[in-house]
Coordinates of C-alpha atoms in Angstrom, one line a residue:
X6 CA 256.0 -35.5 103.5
X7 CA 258.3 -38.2 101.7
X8 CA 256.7 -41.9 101.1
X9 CA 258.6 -44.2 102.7
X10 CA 261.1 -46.1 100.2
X11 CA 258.8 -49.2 100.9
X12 CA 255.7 -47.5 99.6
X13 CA 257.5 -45.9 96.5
X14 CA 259.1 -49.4 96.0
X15 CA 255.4 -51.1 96.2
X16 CA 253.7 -48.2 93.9
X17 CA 256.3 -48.6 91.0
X18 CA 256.0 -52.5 91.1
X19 CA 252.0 -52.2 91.0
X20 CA 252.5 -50.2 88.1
X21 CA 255.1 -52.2 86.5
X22 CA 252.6 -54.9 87.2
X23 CA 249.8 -53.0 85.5
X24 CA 252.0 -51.9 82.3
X25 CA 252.5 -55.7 82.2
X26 CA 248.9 -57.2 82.6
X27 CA 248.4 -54.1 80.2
X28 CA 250.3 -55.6 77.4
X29 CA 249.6 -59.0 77.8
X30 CA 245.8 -58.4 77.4
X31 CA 246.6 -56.1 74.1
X32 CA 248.4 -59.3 72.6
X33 CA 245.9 -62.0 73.8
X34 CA 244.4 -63.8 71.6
X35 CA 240.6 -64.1 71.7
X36 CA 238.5 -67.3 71.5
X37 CA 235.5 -67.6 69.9
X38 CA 233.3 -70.4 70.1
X39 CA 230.7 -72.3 67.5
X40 CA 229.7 -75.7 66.3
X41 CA 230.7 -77.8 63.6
X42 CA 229.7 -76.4 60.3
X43 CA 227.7 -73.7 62.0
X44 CA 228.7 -70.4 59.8
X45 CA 231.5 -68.2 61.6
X46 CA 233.0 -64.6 60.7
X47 CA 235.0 -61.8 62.1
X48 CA 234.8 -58.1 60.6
X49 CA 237.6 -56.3 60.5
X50 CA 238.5 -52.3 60.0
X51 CA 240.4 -51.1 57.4
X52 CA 242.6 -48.5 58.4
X53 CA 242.7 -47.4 55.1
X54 CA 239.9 -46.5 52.0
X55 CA 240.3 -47.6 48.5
X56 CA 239.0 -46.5 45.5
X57 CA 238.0 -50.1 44.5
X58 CA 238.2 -52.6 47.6
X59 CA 237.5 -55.7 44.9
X60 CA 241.0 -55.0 43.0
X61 CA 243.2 -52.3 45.1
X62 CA 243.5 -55.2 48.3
X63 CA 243.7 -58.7 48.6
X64 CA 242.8 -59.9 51.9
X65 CA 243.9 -63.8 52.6
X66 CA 243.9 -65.9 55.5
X67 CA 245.2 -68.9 56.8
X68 CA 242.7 -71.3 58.9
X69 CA 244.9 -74.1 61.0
X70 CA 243.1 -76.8 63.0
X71 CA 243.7 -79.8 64.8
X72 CA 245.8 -83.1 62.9
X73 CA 247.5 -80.6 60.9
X74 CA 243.9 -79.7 58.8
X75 CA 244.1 -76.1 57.1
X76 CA 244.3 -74.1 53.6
X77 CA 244.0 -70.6 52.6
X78 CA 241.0 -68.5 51.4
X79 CA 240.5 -64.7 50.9
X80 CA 238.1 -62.3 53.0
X81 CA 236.1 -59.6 50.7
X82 CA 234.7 -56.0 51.2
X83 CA 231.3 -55.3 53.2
X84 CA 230.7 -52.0 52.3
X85 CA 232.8 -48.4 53.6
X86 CA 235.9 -49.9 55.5
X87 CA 234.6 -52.5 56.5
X88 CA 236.0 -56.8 55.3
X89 CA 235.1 -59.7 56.5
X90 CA 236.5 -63.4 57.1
X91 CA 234.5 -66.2 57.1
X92 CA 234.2 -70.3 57.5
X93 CA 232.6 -73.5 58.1
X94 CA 235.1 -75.2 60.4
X95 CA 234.9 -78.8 59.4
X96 CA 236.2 -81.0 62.7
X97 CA 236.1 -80.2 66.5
X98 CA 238.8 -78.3 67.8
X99 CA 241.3 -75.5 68.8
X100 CA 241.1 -73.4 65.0
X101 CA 243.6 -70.9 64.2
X102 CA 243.0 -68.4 61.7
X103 CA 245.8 -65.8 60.7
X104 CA 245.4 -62.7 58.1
X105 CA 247.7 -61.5 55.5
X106 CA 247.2 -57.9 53.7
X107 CA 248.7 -57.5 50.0
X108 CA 249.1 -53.8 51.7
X109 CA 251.4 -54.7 54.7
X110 CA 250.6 -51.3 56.0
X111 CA 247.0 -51.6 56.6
X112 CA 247.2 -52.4 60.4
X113 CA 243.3 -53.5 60.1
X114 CA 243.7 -55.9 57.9
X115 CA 246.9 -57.2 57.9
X116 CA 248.6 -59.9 60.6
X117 CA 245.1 -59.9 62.2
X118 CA 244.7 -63.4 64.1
X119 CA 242.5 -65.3 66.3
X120 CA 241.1 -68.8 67.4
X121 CA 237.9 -70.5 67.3
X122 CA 237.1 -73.4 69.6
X123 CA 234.9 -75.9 67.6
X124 CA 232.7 -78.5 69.4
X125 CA 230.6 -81.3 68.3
X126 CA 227.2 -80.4 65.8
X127 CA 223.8 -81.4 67.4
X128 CA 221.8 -80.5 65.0
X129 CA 218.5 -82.1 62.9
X130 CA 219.9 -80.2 59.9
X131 CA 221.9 -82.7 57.9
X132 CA 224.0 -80.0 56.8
X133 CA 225.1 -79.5 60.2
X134 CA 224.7 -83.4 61.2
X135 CA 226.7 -84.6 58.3
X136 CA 228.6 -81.9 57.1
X137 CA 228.9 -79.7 53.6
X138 CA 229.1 -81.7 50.3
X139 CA 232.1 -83.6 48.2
X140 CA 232.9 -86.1 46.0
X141 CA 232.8 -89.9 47.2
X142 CA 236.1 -91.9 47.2
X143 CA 234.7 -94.0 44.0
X144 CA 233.3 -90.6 42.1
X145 CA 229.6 -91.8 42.0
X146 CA 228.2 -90.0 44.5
X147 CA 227.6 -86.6 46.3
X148 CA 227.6 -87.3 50.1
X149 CA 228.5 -85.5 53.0
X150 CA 231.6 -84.9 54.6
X151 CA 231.0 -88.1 57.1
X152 CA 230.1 -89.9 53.8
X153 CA 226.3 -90.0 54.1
X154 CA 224.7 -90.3 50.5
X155 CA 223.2 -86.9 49.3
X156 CA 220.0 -86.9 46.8
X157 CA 219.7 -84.6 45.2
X158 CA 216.4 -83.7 44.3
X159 CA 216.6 -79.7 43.2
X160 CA 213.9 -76.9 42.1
X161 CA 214.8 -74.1 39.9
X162 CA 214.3 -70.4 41.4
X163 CA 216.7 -68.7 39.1
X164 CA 215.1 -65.0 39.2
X165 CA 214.4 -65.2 43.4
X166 CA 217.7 -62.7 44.0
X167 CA 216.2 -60.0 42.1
X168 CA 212.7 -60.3 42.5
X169 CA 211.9 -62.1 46.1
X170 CA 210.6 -60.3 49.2
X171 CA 211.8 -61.6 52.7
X172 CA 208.8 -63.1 52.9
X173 CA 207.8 -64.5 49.7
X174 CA 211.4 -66.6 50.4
X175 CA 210.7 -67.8 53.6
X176 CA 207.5 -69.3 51.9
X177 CA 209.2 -70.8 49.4
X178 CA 212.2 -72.3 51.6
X179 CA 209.7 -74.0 53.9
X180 CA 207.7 -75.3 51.3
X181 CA 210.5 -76.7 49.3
X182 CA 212.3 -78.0 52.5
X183 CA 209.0 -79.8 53.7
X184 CA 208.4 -81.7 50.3
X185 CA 211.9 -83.3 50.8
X186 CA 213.8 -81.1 48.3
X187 CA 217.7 -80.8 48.9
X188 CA 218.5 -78.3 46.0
X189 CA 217.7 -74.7 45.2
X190 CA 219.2 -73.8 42.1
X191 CA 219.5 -69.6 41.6
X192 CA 221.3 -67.2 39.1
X193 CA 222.9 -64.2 41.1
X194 CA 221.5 -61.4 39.1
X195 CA 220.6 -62.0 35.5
X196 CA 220.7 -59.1 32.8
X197 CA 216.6 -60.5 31.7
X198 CA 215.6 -60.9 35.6
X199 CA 217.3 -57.0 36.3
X200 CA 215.5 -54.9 33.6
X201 CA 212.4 -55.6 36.4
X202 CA 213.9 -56.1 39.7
X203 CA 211.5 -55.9 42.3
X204 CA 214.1 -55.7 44.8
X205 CA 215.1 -52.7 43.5
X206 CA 218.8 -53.1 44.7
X207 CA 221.3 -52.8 41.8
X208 CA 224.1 -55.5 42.1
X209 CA 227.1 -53.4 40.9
X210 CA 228.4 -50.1 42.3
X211 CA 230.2 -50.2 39.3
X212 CA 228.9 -48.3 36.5
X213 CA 227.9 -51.5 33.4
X214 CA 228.8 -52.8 31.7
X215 CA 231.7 -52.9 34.5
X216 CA 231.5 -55.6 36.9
X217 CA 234.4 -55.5 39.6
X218 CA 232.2 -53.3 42.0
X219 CA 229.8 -55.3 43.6
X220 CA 227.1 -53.9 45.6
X221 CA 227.6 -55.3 49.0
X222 CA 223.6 -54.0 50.0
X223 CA 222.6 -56.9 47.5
X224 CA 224.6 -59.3 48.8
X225 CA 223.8 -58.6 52.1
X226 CA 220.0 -59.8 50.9
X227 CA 221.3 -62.9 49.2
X228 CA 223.2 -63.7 52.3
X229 CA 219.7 -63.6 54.5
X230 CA 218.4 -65.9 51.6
X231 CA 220.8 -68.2 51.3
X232 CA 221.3 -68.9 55.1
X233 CA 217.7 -69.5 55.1
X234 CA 217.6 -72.1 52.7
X235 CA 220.8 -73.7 54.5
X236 CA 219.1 -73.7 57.8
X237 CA 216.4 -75.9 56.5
X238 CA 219.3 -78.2 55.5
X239 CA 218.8 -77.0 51.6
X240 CA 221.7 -76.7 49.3
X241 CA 221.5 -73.8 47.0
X242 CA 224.0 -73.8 43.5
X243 CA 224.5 -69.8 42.4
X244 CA 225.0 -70.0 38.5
X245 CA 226.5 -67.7 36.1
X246 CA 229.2 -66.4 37.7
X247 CA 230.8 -65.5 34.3
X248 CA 227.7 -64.0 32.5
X249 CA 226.0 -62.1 35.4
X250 CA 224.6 -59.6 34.3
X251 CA 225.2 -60.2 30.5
X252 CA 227.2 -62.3 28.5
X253 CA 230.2 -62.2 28.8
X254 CA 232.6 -59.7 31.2
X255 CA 236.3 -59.8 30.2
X256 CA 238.2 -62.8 32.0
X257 CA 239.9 -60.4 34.1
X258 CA 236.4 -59.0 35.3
X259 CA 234.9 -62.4 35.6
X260 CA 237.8 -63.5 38.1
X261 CA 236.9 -60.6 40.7
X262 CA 233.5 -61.1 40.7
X263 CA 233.8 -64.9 41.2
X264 CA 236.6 -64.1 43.2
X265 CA 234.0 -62.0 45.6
X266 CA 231.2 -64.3 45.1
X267 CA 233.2 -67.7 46.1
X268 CA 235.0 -65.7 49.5
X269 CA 231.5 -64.0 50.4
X270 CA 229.8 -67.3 50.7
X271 CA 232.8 -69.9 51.5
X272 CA 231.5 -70.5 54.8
X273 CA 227.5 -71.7 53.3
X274 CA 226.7 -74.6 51.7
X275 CA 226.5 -73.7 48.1
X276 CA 227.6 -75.0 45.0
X277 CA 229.0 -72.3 42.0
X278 CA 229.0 -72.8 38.7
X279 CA 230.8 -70.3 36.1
X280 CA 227.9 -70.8 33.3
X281 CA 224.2 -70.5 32.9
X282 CA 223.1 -72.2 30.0
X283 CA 226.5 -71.3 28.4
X284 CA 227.9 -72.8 24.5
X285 CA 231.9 -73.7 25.5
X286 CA 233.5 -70.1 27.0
X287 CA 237.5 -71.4 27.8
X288 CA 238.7 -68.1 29.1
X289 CA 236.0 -66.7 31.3
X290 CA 235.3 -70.7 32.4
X291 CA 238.7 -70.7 33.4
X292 CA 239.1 -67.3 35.4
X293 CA 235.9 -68.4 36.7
X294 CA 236.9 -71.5 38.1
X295 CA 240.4 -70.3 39.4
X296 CA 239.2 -67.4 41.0
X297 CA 236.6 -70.1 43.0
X298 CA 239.1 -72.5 43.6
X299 CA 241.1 -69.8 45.7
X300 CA 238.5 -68.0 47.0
X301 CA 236.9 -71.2 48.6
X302 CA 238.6 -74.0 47.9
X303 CA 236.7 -76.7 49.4
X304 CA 233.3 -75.8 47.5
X305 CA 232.3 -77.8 44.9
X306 CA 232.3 -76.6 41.3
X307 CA 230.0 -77.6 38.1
X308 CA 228.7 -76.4 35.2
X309 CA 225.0 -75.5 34.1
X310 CA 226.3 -75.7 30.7
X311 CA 223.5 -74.7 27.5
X312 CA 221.6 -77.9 26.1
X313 CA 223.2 -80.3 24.1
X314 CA 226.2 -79.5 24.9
X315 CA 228.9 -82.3 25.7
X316 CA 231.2 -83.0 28.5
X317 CA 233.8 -80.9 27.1
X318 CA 235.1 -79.6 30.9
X319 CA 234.8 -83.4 32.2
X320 CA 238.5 -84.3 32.8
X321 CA 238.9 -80.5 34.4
X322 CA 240.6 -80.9 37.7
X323 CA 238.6 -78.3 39.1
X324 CA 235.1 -79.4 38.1
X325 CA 233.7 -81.3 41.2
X326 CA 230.7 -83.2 39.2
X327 CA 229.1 -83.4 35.6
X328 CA 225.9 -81.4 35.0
X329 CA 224.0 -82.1 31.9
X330 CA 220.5 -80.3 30.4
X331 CA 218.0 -82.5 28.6
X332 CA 215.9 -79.7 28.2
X333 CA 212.9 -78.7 27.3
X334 CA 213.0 -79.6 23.1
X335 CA 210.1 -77.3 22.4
X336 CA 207.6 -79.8 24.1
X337 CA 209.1 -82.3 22.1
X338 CA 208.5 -85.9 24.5
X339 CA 210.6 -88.0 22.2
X340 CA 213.7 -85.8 22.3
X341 CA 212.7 -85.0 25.9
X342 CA 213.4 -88.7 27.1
X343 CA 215.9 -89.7 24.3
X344 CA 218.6 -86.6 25.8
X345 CA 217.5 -87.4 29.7
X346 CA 218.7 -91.1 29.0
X347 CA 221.5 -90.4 26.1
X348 CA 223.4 -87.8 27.6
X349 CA 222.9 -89.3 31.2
X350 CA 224.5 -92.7 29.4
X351 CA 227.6 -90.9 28.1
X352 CA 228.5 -89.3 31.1
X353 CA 228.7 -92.3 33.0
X354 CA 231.2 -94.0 30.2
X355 CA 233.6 -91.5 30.9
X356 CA 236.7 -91.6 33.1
X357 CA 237.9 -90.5 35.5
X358 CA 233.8 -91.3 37.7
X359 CA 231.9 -88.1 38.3
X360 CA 229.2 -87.5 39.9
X361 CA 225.6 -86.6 37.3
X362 CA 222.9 -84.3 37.5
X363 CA 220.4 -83.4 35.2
X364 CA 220.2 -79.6 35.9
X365 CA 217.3 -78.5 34.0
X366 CA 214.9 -80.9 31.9
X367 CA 211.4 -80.1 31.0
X368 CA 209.5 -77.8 33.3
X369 CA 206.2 -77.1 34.2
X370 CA 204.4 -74.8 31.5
X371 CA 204.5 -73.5 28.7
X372 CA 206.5 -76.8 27.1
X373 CA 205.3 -79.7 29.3
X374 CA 203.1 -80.5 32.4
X375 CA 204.0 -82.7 35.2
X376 CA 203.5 -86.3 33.7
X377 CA 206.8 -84.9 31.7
X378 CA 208.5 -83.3 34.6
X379 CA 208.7 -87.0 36.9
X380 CA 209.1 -88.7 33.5
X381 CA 212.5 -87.3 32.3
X382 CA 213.3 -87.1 36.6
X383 CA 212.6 -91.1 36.4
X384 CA 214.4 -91.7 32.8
X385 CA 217.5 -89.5 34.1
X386 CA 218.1 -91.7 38.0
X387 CA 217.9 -94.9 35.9
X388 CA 219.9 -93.7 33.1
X389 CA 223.2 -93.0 35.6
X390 CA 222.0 -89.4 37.1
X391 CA 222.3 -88.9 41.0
X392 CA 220.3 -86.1 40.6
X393 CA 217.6 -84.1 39.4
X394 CA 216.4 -80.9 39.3
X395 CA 213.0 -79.8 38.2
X396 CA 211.4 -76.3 37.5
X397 CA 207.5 -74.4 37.4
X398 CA 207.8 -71.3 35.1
X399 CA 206.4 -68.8 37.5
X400 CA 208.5 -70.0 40.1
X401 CA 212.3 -70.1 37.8
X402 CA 211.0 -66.6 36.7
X403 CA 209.4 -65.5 40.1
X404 CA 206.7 -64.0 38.8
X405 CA 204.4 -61.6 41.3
X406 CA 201.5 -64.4 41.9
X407 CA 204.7 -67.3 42.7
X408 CA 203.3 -68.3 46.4
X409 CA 200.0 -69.5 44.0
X410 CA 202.4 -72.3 42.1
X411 CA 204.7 -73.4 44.9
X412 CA 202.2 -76.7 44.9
X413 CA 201.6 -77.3 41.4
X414 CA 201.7 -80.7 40.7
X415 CA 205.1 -81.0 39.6
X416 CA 206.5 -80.1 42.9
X417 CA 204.4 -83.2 44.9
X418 CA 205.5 -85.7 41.7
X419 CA 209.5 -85.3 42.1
X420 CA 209.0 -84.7 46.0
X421 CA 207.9 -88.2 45.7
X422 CA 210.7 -89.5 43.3
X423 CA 212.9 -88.2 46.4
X424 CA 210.6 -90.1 48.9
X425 CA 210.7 -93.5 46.8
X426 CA 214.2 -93.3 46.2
X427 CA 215.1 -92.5 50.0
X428 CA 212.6 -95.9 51.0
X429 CA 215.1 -98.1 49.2
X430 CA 219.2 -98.2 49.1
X431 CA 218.7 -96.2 45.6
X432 CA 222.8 -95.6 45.5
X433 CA 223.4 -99.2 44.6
X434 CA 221.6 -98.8 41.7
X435 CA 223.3 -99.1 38.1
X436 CA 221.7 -98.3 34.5
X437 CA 221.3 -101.8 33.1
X438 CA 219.4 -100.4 29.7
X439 CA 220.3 -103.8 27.7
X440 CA 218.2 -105.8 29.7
X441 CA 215.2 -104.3 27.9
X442 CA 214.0 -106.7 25.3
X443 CA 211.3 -104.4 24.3
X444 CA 212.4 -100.9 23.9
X445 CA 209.8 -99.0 21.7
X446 CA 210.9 -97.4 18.2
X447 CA 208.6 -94.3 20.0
X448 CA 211.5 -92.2 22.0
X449 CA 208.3 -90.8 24.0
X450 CA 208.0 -94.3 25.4
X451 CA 211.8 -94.8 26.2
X452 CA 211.8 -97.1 29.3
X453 CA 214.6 -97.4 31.9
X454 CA 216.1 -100.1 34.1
X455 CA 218.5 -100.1 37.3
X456 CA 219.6 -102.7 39.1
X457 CA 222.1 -102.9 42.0
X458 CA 225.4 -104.5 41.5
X459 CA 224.7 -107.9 43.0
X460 CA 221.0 -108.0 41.1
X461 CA 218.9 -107.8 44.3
X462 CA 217.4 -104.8 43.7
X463 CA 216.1 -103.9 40.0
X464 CA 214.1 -100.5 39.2
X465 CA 212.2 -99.6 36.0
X466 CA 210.3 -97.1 34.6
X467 CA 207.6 -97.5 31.9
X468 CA 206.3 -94.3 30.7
X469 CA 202.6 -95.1 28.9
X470 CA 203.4 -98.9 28.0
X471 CA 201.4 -101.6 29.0
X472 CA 204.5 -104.2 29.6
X473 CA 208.4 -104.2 30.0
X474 CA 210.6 -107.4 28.9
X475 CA 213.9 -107.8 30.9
X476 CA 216.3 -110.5 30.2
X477 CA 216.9 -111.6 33.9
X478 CA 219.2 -114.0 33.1
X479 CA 222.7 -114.4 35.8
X480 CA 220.0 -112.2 38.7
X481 CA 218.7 -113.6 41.8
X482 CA 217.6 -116.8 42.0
X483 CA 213.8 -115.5 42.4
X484 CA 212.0 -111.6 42.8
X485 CA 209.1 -110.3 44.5
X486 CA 208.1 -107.3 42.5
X487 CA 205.9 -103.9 43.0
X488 CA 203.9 -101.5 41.1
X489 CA 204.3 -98.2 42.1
X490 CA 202.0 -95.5 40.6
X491 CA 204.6 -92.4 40.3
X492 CA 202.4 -90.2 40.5
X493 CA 200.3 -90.8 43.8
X494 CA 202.8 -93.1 45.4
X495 CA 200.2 -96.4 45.6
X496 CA 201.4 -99.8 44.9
X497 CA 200.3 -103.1 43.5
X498 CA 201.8 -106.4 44.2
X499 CA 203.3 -107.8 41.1
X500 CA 204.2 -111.5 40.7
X501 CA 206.2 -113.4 41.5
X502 CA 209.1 -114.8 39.2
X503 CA 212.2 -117.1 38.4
X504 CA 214.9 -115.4 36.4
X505 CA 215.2 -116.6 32.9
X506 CA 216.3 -114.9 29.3
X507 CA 213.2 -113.1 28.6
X508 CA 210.7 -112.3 31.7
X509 CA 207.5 -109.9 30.8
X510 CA 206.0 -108.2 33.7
X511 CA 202.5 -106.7 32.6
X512 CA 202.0 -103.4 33.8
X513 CA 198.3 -102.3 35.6
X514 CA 197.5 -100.0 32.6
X515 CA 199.0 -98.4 30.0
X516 CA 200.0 -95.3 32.2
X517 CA 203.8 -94.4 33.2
X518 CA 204.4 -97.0 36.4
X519 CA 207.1 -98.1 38.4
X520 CA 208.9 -101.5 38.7
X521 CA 210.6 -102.3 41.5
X522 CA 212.1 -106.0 41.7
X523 CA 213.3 -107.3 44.7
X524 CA 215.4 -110.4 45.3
X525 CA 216.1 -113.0 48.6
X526 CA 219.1 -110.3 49.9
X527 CA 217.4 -107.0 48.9

């Protein structure tokens, strides 16, 4: 029996209709939603294989957000076909992110495109409260995006990526995170950490001395590690990127592994620098660095350059802050302090302003014990440093018994530098060293002063003398001053005094102590 033209009319609009809704579906766009900062990424499916997915494909893409915010970064291989995208959208908003494939064929990876709807962070984590790291406007400080100061106050783990079981690191994390660090420093896989990797997980699927294959299995690890560490609001800085696992890859090499090492963790707070312990490398520094810059180009960039070096990268638009070593001198405590004030000093004369750390002094162990550890921390804050970073030798190397040194007493001592620091408004402080009258011929006794800009505030450090002399003149009008014991955190009132040329301010005993000066406005 024939349908009636009304029903064959109706049937072939519902399935006009359906084609239609059909269509429009297979061209939406789909929203995705997350907070501010909180770590965001798509996989997508290549519909094609590659011999090498780290040099046969580039994948890019465009992020565009509200106020006409946006840059380009590149997405990396995840193992078989599979890539991924990722970020840490900055600002609140309707995000846009966009995919180009330098194989216009691959309909996986290329004009892939979606949007993210960002809302508000409301978070205790001031990673997520404040935001990822930069440069302040004046170049003295690390803060955070919203412009909160960041200490840094930083623990060496260098071997962890090779050697650390889940829960060894979540251990360690906690611990660190609780003391009031802000800093993990870690080398991806180093050449004397590998030959006895407890992990067991070889970084390159590349046979070595090749390095342009990395093992996404590893990194998949590191990834755990270092979200953990970022979700107790810790920093971590990956070092080496140009000598990992020896010294040193062609330049060529070095710029796809950086490349895959700044795309994979764009969207984590981290910090990369191209050396670990490095003399001056221009080529590989420089394919390093380039390869970061386009890979994630709002991370930050340093250098863990070797001791002694100078600040030959300093006017390098691509280097984010100075990093210096004082070292460890063979146990020597004269050349320990003389290099954590020298080389803090001549940092801070340069110009343009950068940001300093010292990245490695003395550590716990073999060459020092803690008294030197929180004596070349205090040396390098009052010498111009806005940051520190310490180090126990079973923990850098991750030896088997590590959990039994996480407390040693090291770790309490600069947990406390972080803690004194923090009670006071530490980033007005500024190296003031020829206000000591005193200064002993004995670099082992070098003594440090800071004072803020308007001479309310003054800090000093006396390490084993029994008095400081400060010429006080053009300070407040009068200061109240402090003892501190740096090593337990207990105070003594001081006196009392009236500025003049030449001021001496016994100290308790002839143990290291802490001055702390405070005037009518401090």
């Amino acid at each position: 029996m024939p349908r009636p033209p009304l029903a064959c009319f109706w049937s072939v609009c519902l399935a006009a209709a359906s084609l239609c809704c059909t269509t429009v579906r297979s061209f939406a766009v789909r929203e995705e939603r997350v907070s501010c900062w909180q770590r965001w990424q798509r996989a997508l499916t290549s519909s094609r294989h590659y011999v090498n997915p780290c040099t046969d494909v580039t994948l890019r893409v465009l992020f565009e957000g509200p106020d006409g915010q946006g840059w380009q970064a590149l997405g990396f291989w995840d193992g078989a076909d599979r890539y991924l995208i990722r970020c840490a959208f900055p600002t609140p908003g309707r995000w846009r992110w966009t995919t180009t494939c330098s194989d216009e064929s691959n309909r996986g990876l290329h004009r892939q495109s979606g949007v993210v709807i960002v809302k508000p962070a409301r978070s205790s984590n001031p990673l997520l409260r404040h935001g990822y790291l930069k440069v302040s406007p004046d170049g003295r400080l690390l803060v955070h995006t919203d412009g909160t100061p960041f200490l840094w106050i930083g623990d060496t783990c260098w071997a962890a990526p090779v050697h650390t079981t889940a829960q060894e690191w979540k251990t360690y994390v906690a611990n660190r995170a609780a003391k009031g660090y802000s800093v993990l420093q870690l080398s991806i896989a180093p050449d004397w950490a590998l030959q006895h990797s407890r992990l067991a997980i070889p970084p390159f699927l590349s046979q070595l001395p090749d390095i342009t294959r990395p093992n996404p299995r590893f990194f998949q690890e590191l990834d755990r590690r270092i979200a953990e560490a970022n979700d107790r609001g810790l920093v971590v800085m990956m070092v080496g990127l140009m000598e990992t696992p020896y010294r040193y890859p062609p330049p060529e090499q070095v710029a796809v592994f950086s490349r895959y090492v700044a795309a994979r963790y764009s969207s984590y707070a981290v910090i990369f620098s191209p050396s670990f312990d490095s003399g001056i490398k221009e080529a590989v520094t420089l394919a390093a660095a380039q390869a970061i810059r386009e890979a994630s180009p709002r991370s930050l960039i340093t250098m863990h350059m070797g001791g002694g070096i100078g600040p030959h990268f300093h006017s390098a638009d691509w280097l984010s802050f100075d990093m210096y070593q004082s070292g460890h001198a063979g146990g020597d405590r004269a050349r320990q302090s003389a290099r954590a004030t020298s080389m803090a000093a001549d940092l801070y004369a340069l110009r343009p302003r950068k940001p300093i750390i010292n990245g490695e002094a003395i550590y716990e162990g073999t060459c020092g014990g803690s008294y030197d550890v929180r004596r070349t921390a205090w040396l390098s804050f009052l010498s111009g440093a806005v940051g520190y970073t310490a180090g126990i030798d079973q923990v850098y190397e991750w030896a088997p018994d590590v959990l039994n040194w996480l407390d040693a007493p090291s770790s309490g001592q600069i947990a406390l530098v972080g803690k004194i620091l923090r009670a006071i408004p530490w980033t007005r402080l500024q190296p003031a060293p020829k206000r000591i009258l005193n200064q002993p011929d004995d670099h082992a006794r070098l003594m440090a002063v800071a004072f803020s800009a308007d001479k309310s505030l003054g800090l000093a450090y006396l390490p084993e003398n029994d008095a400081i002399e400060l010429d006080l003149s053009g300070s407040a009008p009068k200061y109240e001053s402090l003892w501190v014991n740096p090593c337990t955190g207990e105070w003594l009132d001081g006196p009392a005094v009236r500025p003049s040329e030449r001021v001496r301010f016994a100290a308790p005993n002839a143990k290291d102590w802490l001055l702390v000066l405070a005037g009518p406005r401090s």
